Coordinates of C-alpha atoms in Angstrom, one line a residue:
M877 CA 26.0 -104.0 -24.5
A878 CA 29.5 -102.7 -25.4
R879 CA 27.9 -99.8 -27.2
R880 CA 26.0 -98.8 -24.0
K881 CA 29.1 -99.1 -21.9
N882 CA 31.0 -96.8 -24.3
F883 CA 28.2 -94.4 -24.3
G884 CA 28.2 -94.3 -20.4
I885 CA 32.0 -93.7 -20.4
K886 CA 31.6 -90.8 -22.9
N887 CA 28.9 -89.3 -20.8
F888 CA 31.1 -89.5 -17.7
F889 CA 34.0 -87.8 -19.4
F890 CA 31.8 -85.1 -20.8
S891 CA 30.2 -84.4 -17.4
L892 CA 33.7 -84.3 -15.8
I893 CA 34.9 -81.8 -18.4
A894 CA 31.8 -79.7 -17.9
V895 CA 32.3 -79.7 -14.1
C896 CA 35.9 -78.7 -14.5
I897 CA 34.9 -75.8 -16.8
V898 CA 32.3 -74.6 -14.3
I899 CA 34.9 -74.8 -11.5
Y900 CA 37.4 -72.9 -13.6
I901 CA 34.8 -70.2 -14.5
F902 CA 33.7 -69.9 -10.8
Q903 CA 37.3 -69.6 -9.7
S904 CA 38.0 -67.0 -12.4
L905 CA 35.1 -64.9 -11.3
H906 CA 35.4 -65.3 -7.6
G907 CA 38.9 -66.7 -6.8
S908 CA 41.0 -64.0 -8.5
V909 CA 40.7 -60.6 -6.8
E910 CA 42.4 -57.3 -7.3
T911 CA 44.6 -56.1 -4.5
I912 CA 46.8 -53.2 -3.6
V913 CA 49.7 -53.3 -1.2
A914 CA 49.3 -51.3 2.0
E915 CA 52.1 -48.8 2.6
K916 CA 53.1 -46.2 5.1
G917 CA 52.0 -42.7 4.0
D918 CA 50.3 -39.5 4.8
L919 CA 47.3 -37.5 3.8
E920 CA 46.7 -33.8 3.9
N921 CA 43.5 -32.0 4.8
I922 CA 43.4 -29.2 2.2
I923 CA 41.3 -26.2 1.8
K924 CA 41.5 -24.6 -1.6
A925 CA 41.3 -20.8 -2.0
E926 CA 42.0 -17.9 -4.4
G927 CA 44.7 -15.6 -3.1
I928 CA 45.5 -11.9 -3.8
I929 CA 49.1 -10.9 -3.5
V930 CA 49.5 -7.6 -1.7
K931 CA 53.0 -6.1 -2.0
D932 CA 55.0 -3.1 -0.8
E933 CA 55.3 -1.6 -4.3
R934 CA 56.0 1.8 -5.7
I935 CA 55.3 3.0 -9.3
Y936 CA 57.7 5.5 -10.8
N937 CA 55.9 7.9 -13.2
A938 CA 57.3 9.9 -16.2
T939 CA 57.5 13.6 -15.4
L940 CA 57.6 14.5 -19.1
D941 CA 56.8 13.0 -22.5
G942 CA 59.7 11.1 -24.0
S943 CA 61.4 7.7 -24.1
V944 CA 63.1 5.7 -21.4
T945 CA 66.5 4.1 -21.1
Y946 CA 66.4 1.2 -18.6
Y947 CA 69.5 -0.1 -16.8
Y948 CA 68.2 -3.3 -15.3
E949 CA 66.5 -6.4 -16.6
E950 CA 63.1 -7.5 -15.4
G951 CA 63.2 -9.1 -12.0
S952 CA 66.6 -7.7 -11.0
K953 CA 67.4 -6.8 -7.5
V954 CA 68.5 -3.2 -6.9
K955 CA 69.8 -1.3 -4.0
Q956 CA 68.5 2.0 -2.6
G957 CA 69.8 5.1 -4.5
Q958 CA 70.9 3.3 -7.7
L959 CA 70.3 4.9 -11.1
I960 CA 67.6 2.7 -12.6
A961 CA 66.5 4.7 -15.7
N962 CA 66.8 7.9 -17.7
L963 CA 63.8 9.7 -19.2
N964 CA 65.0 11.1 -22.6
T965 CA 63.0 14.3 -23.5
D966 CA 63.2 17.4 -25.7
S967 CA 60.8 19.3 -23.4
N968 CA 61.8 22.5 -21.6
S969 CA 63.5 22.4 -18.2
V970 CA 60.6 23.7 -16.1
Q971 CA 59.8 20.3 -14.6
I972 CA 63.4 19.5 -14.1
N973 CA 64.0 22.8 -12.2
K974 CA 60.9 22.1 -10.1
Q975 CA 62.4 18.7 -9.2
I976 CA 65.7 20.3 -8.3
A977 CA 64.0 22.8 -6.1
E978 CA 62.1 19.9 -4.3
I979 CA 65.4 18.0 -3.7
E980 CA 67.1 21.2 -2.5
A981 CA 64.3 21.7 0.0
A982 CA 64.5 18.1 1.1
I983 CA 68.3 18.4 1.6
N984 CA 67.8 21.5 3.7
S985 CA 65.1 19.9 5.8
K986 CA 67.3 16.8 6.4
K987 CA 70.2 19.0 7.5
K988 CA 68.0 20.9 9.9
N989 CA 66.6 17.6 11.3
S990 CA 70.2 16.5 11.9
E991 CA 70.7 19.6 13.8
S992 CA 67.5 19.2 15.8
A993 CA 69.2 17.3 18.6
A994 CA 71.6 20.2 19.2
S995 CA 68.7 22.6 19.0
T996 CA 66.8 20.5 21.6
E997 CA 69.8 20.5 24.0
S998 CA 70.1 24.3 23.7
L999 CA 66.4 24.9 24.3
A1000 CA 66.9 24.7 28.0
L1001 CA 69.5 27.4 27.8
Y1002 CA 67.1 29.6 25.7
E1003 CA 64.5 29.2 28.4
D1004 CA 66.9 30.1 31.2
N1005 CA 68.0 33.2 29.3
I1006 CA 64.4 34.2 28.7
Q1007 CA 63.6 33.9 32.3
A1008 CA 66.7 35.9 33.3
S1009 CA 65.7 38.6 30.8
I1010 CA 62.2 38.8 32.3
L1011 CA 63.6 39.0 35.8
K1012 CA 66.0 41.8 34.8
S1013 CA 63.2 43.6 32.8
E1014 CA 65.4 43.3 29.6
L1015 CA 62.4 42.8 27.3
D1016 CA 64.3 43.7 24.1
N1017 CA 66.8 40.9 24.8
M1018 CA 63.9 38.5 25.5
Y1019 CA 62.3 39.2 22.1
D1020 CA 65.6 38.6 20.4
I1021 CA 65.9 35.2 22.0
V1022 CA 62.3 34.2 21.1
G1023 CA 63.0 35.3 17.5
Q1024 CA 66.0 33.1 17.3
V1025 CA 63.9 30.1 18.5
D1026 CA 61.2 30.9 15.9
N1027 CA 63.7 31.2 13.1
N1028 CA 65.3 27.9 13.9
G1029 CA 62.0 26.1 13.5
A1030 CA 60.5 28.2 10.7
L1031 CA 61.2 26.0 7.7
S1032 CA 58.8 23.1 7.2
V1033 CA 59.4 21.0 4.1
N1034 CA 57.1 18.3 2.7
Q1035 CA 59.8 15.7 1.7
D1036 CA 57.8 12.5 1.7
I1037 CA 59.0 11.6 -1.7
Y1038 CA 62.7 11.8 -0.6
D1039 CA 62.3 10.4 3.0
S1040 CA 64.2 7.2 2.1
Y1041 CA 67.3 9.0 0.6
D1042 CA 70.2 10.2 2.6
I1043 CA 71.8 13.7 2.1
N1044 CA 74.6 12.3 -0.1
Q1045 CA 72.2 10.5 -2.4
L1046 CA 70.1 13.7 -2.7
E1047 CA 73.2 15.8 -3.5
N1048 CA 74.1 13.4 -6.3
M1049 CA 70.6 13.4 -7.7
K1050 CA 70.6 17.2 -7.7
K1051 CA 73.8 17.3 -9.6
D1052 CA 72.5 14.8 -12.2
L1053 CA 69.3 16.8 -12.6
E1054 CA 71.3 20.0 -13.2
K1055 CA 73.3 18.2 -15.9
S1056 CA 70.1 16.9 -17.4
I1057 CA 68.9 20.4 -18.3
S1058 CA 71.5 20.5 -21.0
T1059 CA 71.4 16.8 -21.9
N1060 CA 67.5 16.5 -21.9
K1061 CA 67.7 13.5 -19.6
V1062 CA 65.8 13.0 -16.3
P1063 CA 67.5 10.4 -14.1
Y1064 CA 65.5 8.0 -11.9
Y1065 CA 66.9 6.5 -8.7
S1066 CA 65.6 3.6 -6.6
A1067 CA 63.9 5.0 -3.5
K1068 CA 64.3 1.6 -1.7
A1069 CA 65.9 -1.8 -2.2
G1070 CA 63.9 -4.4 -3.9
I1071 CA 62.9 -6.1 -7.2
I1072 CA 62.5 -4.0 -10.3
T1073 CA 59.7 -4.8 -12.7
Y1074 CA 58.3 -3.1 -15.8
K1075 CA 54.9 -5.0 -15.4
I1076 CA 52.2 -2.7 -14.1
D1077 CA 48.7 -4.0 -13.7
G1078 CA 46.8 -1.0 -12.5
L1079 CA 45.8 -2.7 -9.2
E1080 CA 48.7 -1.3 -7.2
E1081 CA 46.5 1.2 -5.4
V1082 CA 43.5 -1.1 -5.1
Y1083 CA 45.6 -3.6 -3.1
N1084 CA 47.7 -1.3 -1.1
I1085 CA 49.9 -2.8 1.6
D1086 CA 48.8 0.0 4.1
D1087 CA 45.2 -1.3 3.9
V1088 CA 45.9 -5.0 3.8
Y1089 CA 44.4 -5.7 7.3
N1090 CA 41.1 -4.1 6.2
L1091 CA 40.4 -6.4 3.2
T1092 CA 37.0 -8.1 3.3
A1093 CA 35.3 -10.6 1.2
S1094 CA 33.6 -7.9 -1.0
S1095 CA 36.9 -6.2 -1.6
T1096 CA 38.7 -9.4 -2.6
L1097 CA 36.4 -10.2 -5.6
K1098 CA 38.6 -10.8 -8.6
K1099 CA 38.9 -7.8 -10.8
E1100 CA 39.5 -7.6 -14.5
Y1101 CA 42.9 -6.1 -15.3
T1102 CA 45.5 -5.9 -18.0
T1103 CA 49.2 -6.0 -17.3
S1104 CA 51.3 -3.7 -19.4
D1105 CA 55.0 -4.3 -19.9
K1106 CA 56.8 -0.9 -20.2
F1107 CA 60.3 -2.3 -20.9
N1108 CA 59.9 -2.4 -24.7
K1109 CA 57.6 0.6 -25.1
E1110 CA 59.1 3.2 -27.4
T1111 CA 57.6 6.4 -25.9
V1112 CA 55.9 7.4 -22.7
S1113 CA 53.6 10.3 -21.7
A1114 CA 53.9 12.6 -18.7
N1115 CA 52.5 11.0 -15.5
E1116 CA 52.5 7.5 -17.1
G1117 CA 54.0 4.7 -15.0
I1118 CA 57.3 3.5 -16.4
L1119 CA 58.6 1.0 -13.8
K1120 CA 57.9 -0.4 -10.4
I1121 CA 60.1 -1.4 -7.4
I1122 CA 58.8 -4.0 -5.0
R1123 CA 60.1 -4.7 -1.5
N1124 CA 61.3 -8.3 -1.8
F1125 CA 61.7 -9.3 1.8
D1126 CA 58.0 -9.9 2.7
Y1127 CA 54.5 -9.8 1.3
Y1128 CA 50.9 -10.7 2.1
I1129 CA 48.3 -12.9 0.5
A1130 CA 44.6 -12.4 1.2
A1131 CA 42.7 -15.7 0.9
T1132 CA 38.9 -15.9 0.9
V1133 CA 37.2 -18.9 2.3
D1134 CA 33.7 -19.9 3.5
N1135 CA 33.0 -19.0 7.2
E1136 CA 32.8 -22.7 8.2
K1137 CA 36.3 -23.3 6.8
A1138 CA 37.6 -20.1 8.4
K1139 CA 36.8 -21.6 11.8
L1140 CA 39.5 -24.1 11.2
F1141 CA 42.1 -21.3 11.4
T1142 CA 43.5 -19.3 14.3
E1143 CA 45.2 -15.9 14.2
D1144 CA 48.9 -15.7 15.1
K1145 CA 49.5 -19.2 14.0
Y1146 CA 51.6 -20.6 11.1
I1147 CA 50.0 -22.6 8.3
K1148 CA 51.6 -24.7 5.6
T1149 CA 50.6 -23.3 2.3
R1150 CA 51.0 -24.5 -1.3
I1151 CA 51.1 -21.6 -3.8
H1152 CA 50.3 -22.5 -7.4
S1153 CA 51.9 -20.4 -10.1
D1154 CA 52.7 -20.9 -13.8
G1155 CA 51.9 -24.6 -13.6
H1156 CA 54.1 -25.2 -10.6
Y1157 CA 53.7 -25.1 -6.9
H1158 CA 55.8 -24.3 -3.9
E1159 CA 55.3 -25.1 -0.3
V1160 CA 55.9 -22.2 2.1
W1161 CA 54.9 -21.4 5.7
G1162 CA 52.6 -18.4 6.1
F1163 CA 51.6 -16.6 9.3
I1164 CA 47.9 -15.8 9.9
K1165 CA 48.0 -12.2 10.9
K1166 CA 44.3 -11.5 10.9
I1167 CA 40.9 -13.1 10.0
N1168 CA 38.2 -10.8 8.8
Y1169 CA 34.9 -12.5 9.2
G1170 CA 31.9 -11.7 7.0
S1171 CA 28.3 -12.7 6.6
E1172 CA 29.1 -15.7 4.4
Q1173 CA 32.8 -15.6 3.7
S1174 CA 35.9 -14.6 5.6
V1175 CA 39.4 -13.3 4.5
L1176 CA 42.6 -14.7 5.9
I1177 CA 45.5 -12.2 5.9
L1178 CA 48.6 -14.3 5.5
Y1179 CA 52.1 -13.0 5.9
F1180 CA 55.1 -14.6 4.1
D1181 CA 58.8 -13.9 3.9
D1182 CA 59.8 -16.6 1.4
Y1183 CA 59.3 -17.6 -2.3
F1184 CA 58.6 -14.0 -3.4
Y1185 CA 61.0 -14.1 -6.3
K1186 CA 58.7 -16.7 -8.0
I1187 CA 55.5 -14.6 -7.8
Y1188 CA 56.6 -11.0 -7.5
D1189 CA 54.9 -10.2 -10.9
K1190 CA 51.6 -12.0 -10.0
R1191 CA 48.4 -10.6 -8.5
Y1192 CA 46.1 -13.6 -8.2
V1193 CA 47.3 -17.1 -7.3
D1194 CA 45.6 -20.4 -6.4
L1195 CA 46.3 -21.7 -2.9
E1196 CA 46.1 -24.9 -1.0
L1197 CA 45.9 -24.3 2.8
I1198 CA 46.9 -27.4 4.6
T1199 CA 45.1 -27.6 8.0
D1200 CA 46.1 -31.1 9.0
I1201 CA 48.5 -33.9 8.0
Y1202 CA 47.6 -37.5 8.9
E1203 CA 50.3 -40.2 9.0
G1204 CA 49.8 -44.0 9.2
I1205 CA 49.0 -46.8 6.8
K1206 CA 47.7 -45.5 3.5
I1207 CA 45.0 -47.6 1.8
N1208 CA 42.5 -47.0 -1.0
T1209 CA 39.2 -45.7 0.4
K1210 CA 37.1 -48.0 -1.7
S1211 CA 38.7 -51.0 0.0
L1212 CA 36.8 -50.2 3.3
T1213 CA 33.9 -52.3 4.3
E1214 CA 31.7 -53.2 7.3
K1215 CA 31.7 -56.5 9.1
D1216 CA 30.2 -57.4 12.5
G1217 CA 29.6 -53.7 13.2
M1218 CA 33.3 -52.8 12.6
T1219 CA 34.9 -50.9 9.7
G1220 CA 37.9 -52.7 8.2
V1221 CA 39.4 -54.3 5.1
Y1222 CA 39.8 -57.8 3.6
V1223 CA 43.4 -59.0 3.2
Q1224 CA 44.8 -61.8 1.1
D1225 CA 47.4 -63.5 3.3
A1226 CA 50.4 -65.6 2.2
S1227 CA 48.2 -68.7 1.9
N1228 CA 45.8 -66.8 -0.4
I1229 CA 43.1 -67.0 2.3
I1230 CA 40.9 -63.9 2.6
K1231 CA 40.8 -62.5 6.1
F1232 CA 39.0 -59.5 7.6
F1233 CA 40.9 -56.9 9.8
P1234 CA 39.2 -53.9 11.5
V1235 CA 40.9 -50.5 11.2
E1236 CA 41.1 -47.2 13.0
I1237 CA 40.6 -44.4 10.6
I1238 CA 42.7 -41.2 11.2
G1239 CA 41.9 -39.2 8.1
M1240 CA 40.4 -39.8 4.7
D1241 CA 39.3 -38.2 1.4
E1242 CA 37.5 -39.6 -1.7
N1243 CA 40.6 -41.5 -2.9
F1244 CA 42.7 -42.5 0.1
T1245 CA 42.3 -43.3 3.8
I1246 CA 45.0 -43.2 6.5
V1247 CA 44.5 -45.8 9.3
A1248 CA 46.4 -46.2 12.6
L1249 CA 49.5 -48.4 12.7
G1250 CA 48.3 -49.9 16.0
E1251 CA 50.0 -50.7 19.2
Y1252 CA 53.3 -52.7 19.0
V1253 CA 53.1 -56.3 20.4
E1254 CA 56.3 -57.9 19.4
K1255 CA 58.5 -58.4 16.3
D1256 CA 56.9 -59.9 13.3
E1257 CA 53.5 -59.8 15.0
R1258 CA 50.5 -57.8 13.9
R1259 CA 49.8 -54.6 15.9
L1260 CA 46.6 -54.1 17.9
I1261 CA 43.9 -51.5 17.9
K1262 CA 41.2 -51.1 20.5
I1263 CA 37.5 -51.0 19.6
N1264 CA 34.9 -50.7 22.4
E1265 CA 37.6 -51.7 25.0
K1266 CA 38.5 -54.9 23.1
N1267 CA 41.8 -55.5 21.2
Y1268 CA 41.9 -56.5 17.6
F1269 CA 44.7 -57.3 15.1
T1270 CA 44.7 -54.7 12.3
V1271 CA 46.1 -54.3 8.8
K1272 CA 49.9 -53.9 8.5
I1273 CA 52.3 -52.5 6.0
F1274 CA 52.8 -54.8 2.9
D1275 CA 49.4 -56.5 3.4
K1276 CA 47.6 -57.2 0.1
V1277 CA 44.4 -55.3 0.6
I1278 CA 41.3 -56.3 -1.5
L1279 CA 40.1 -53.4 -3.6
E1280 CA 36.6 -54.8 -4.1
P1281 CA 35.5 -56.1 -0.7
E1282 CA 31.9 -56.9 -1.9
M1283 CA 33.4 -59.6 -4.2
V1284 CA 35.0 -61.7 -1.4
Y1285 CA 34.1 -63.3 1.9
E1286 CA 36.0 -64.4 5.1
G1287 CA 37.9 -67.6 4.6
Q1288 CA 37.7 -67.6 0.8
I1289 CA 40.8 -69.0 -1.0
A1290 CA 41.9 -66.6 -3.8
D1291 CA 44.1 -67.5 -6.8

């Protein structure tokens, strides 16, 4: 009898231990849940695109064979009219004399242009004298006056190359060139202010700033190219590019996107842009100058006036075009679930009780979701959102949101 009693007690204790183990395992599997703290944050709606940098750039070519002495480091800023390089050559002075003649013609043309105002003012006097001569039948005098007018406007000089220089700068250039005949050095001056670079990629004419508004999807296909650095090159050939000066105040980026995405943009509007370069990125505001729509893709012509010093030597860059920024409570997207026809999240409260709260989604991606903060009620109270004309308490900052909603249920007690 005592033996049976002991056996029953042992069975009771074994059963109790087994139940405790089952309860422990059940609680381990279902009671402990993974959570993440809800916090205030934002989310960007981003469209990624490849961009082509279009710059106001000018290549300076060697007029003769020889070697080059450079006076500025890569990326330096130079002013207009500064001596930037010397071409050292043993060649004859034919090309140098030709350049001197061109500069002399440009000087003369600029001097005549400066006198054009006075000539215009005296034109009325010429006309009066001609009319008076005709009335007096003094034809010889009339022909003399007409001849003077013709002679004053006779010289027409093509001075496009020297348009940006003033007369004093041209005079100095002419003197240096005259000296170079004996020293075998051809000086180069900056035609405009900007950034000097010795990196030439061969696409300068392909992506010309004068044609930037005409770029289409077919003309923005990425091209193979090789950037050559002229700074350390020992010799150069006639007509070879030796350096480049880029206007550093503004530039364009042509971004190609699908037509559906292009509809999200509007001309004459600013857009927040993230430019990726050399493993880094910088946020800068661009202005949408034009949108060129195509059959499948469109090109956004974006204007910028900042951050150029970081990308002046680049041609292609990766872009993030930020169309919207959503602000509110930031939660993990996989924590969202459905209950009673409403989208929401499960929250573990201070008593470890699992509760469901509906949410109002503002924006989302595959990783995160921004939900509305809700309407203020009073201090230390949850805020309210409205769904189908009914008010519901919603998730709040610092809530412990359940990451695996399928593993819990309303009213569950979590460890």
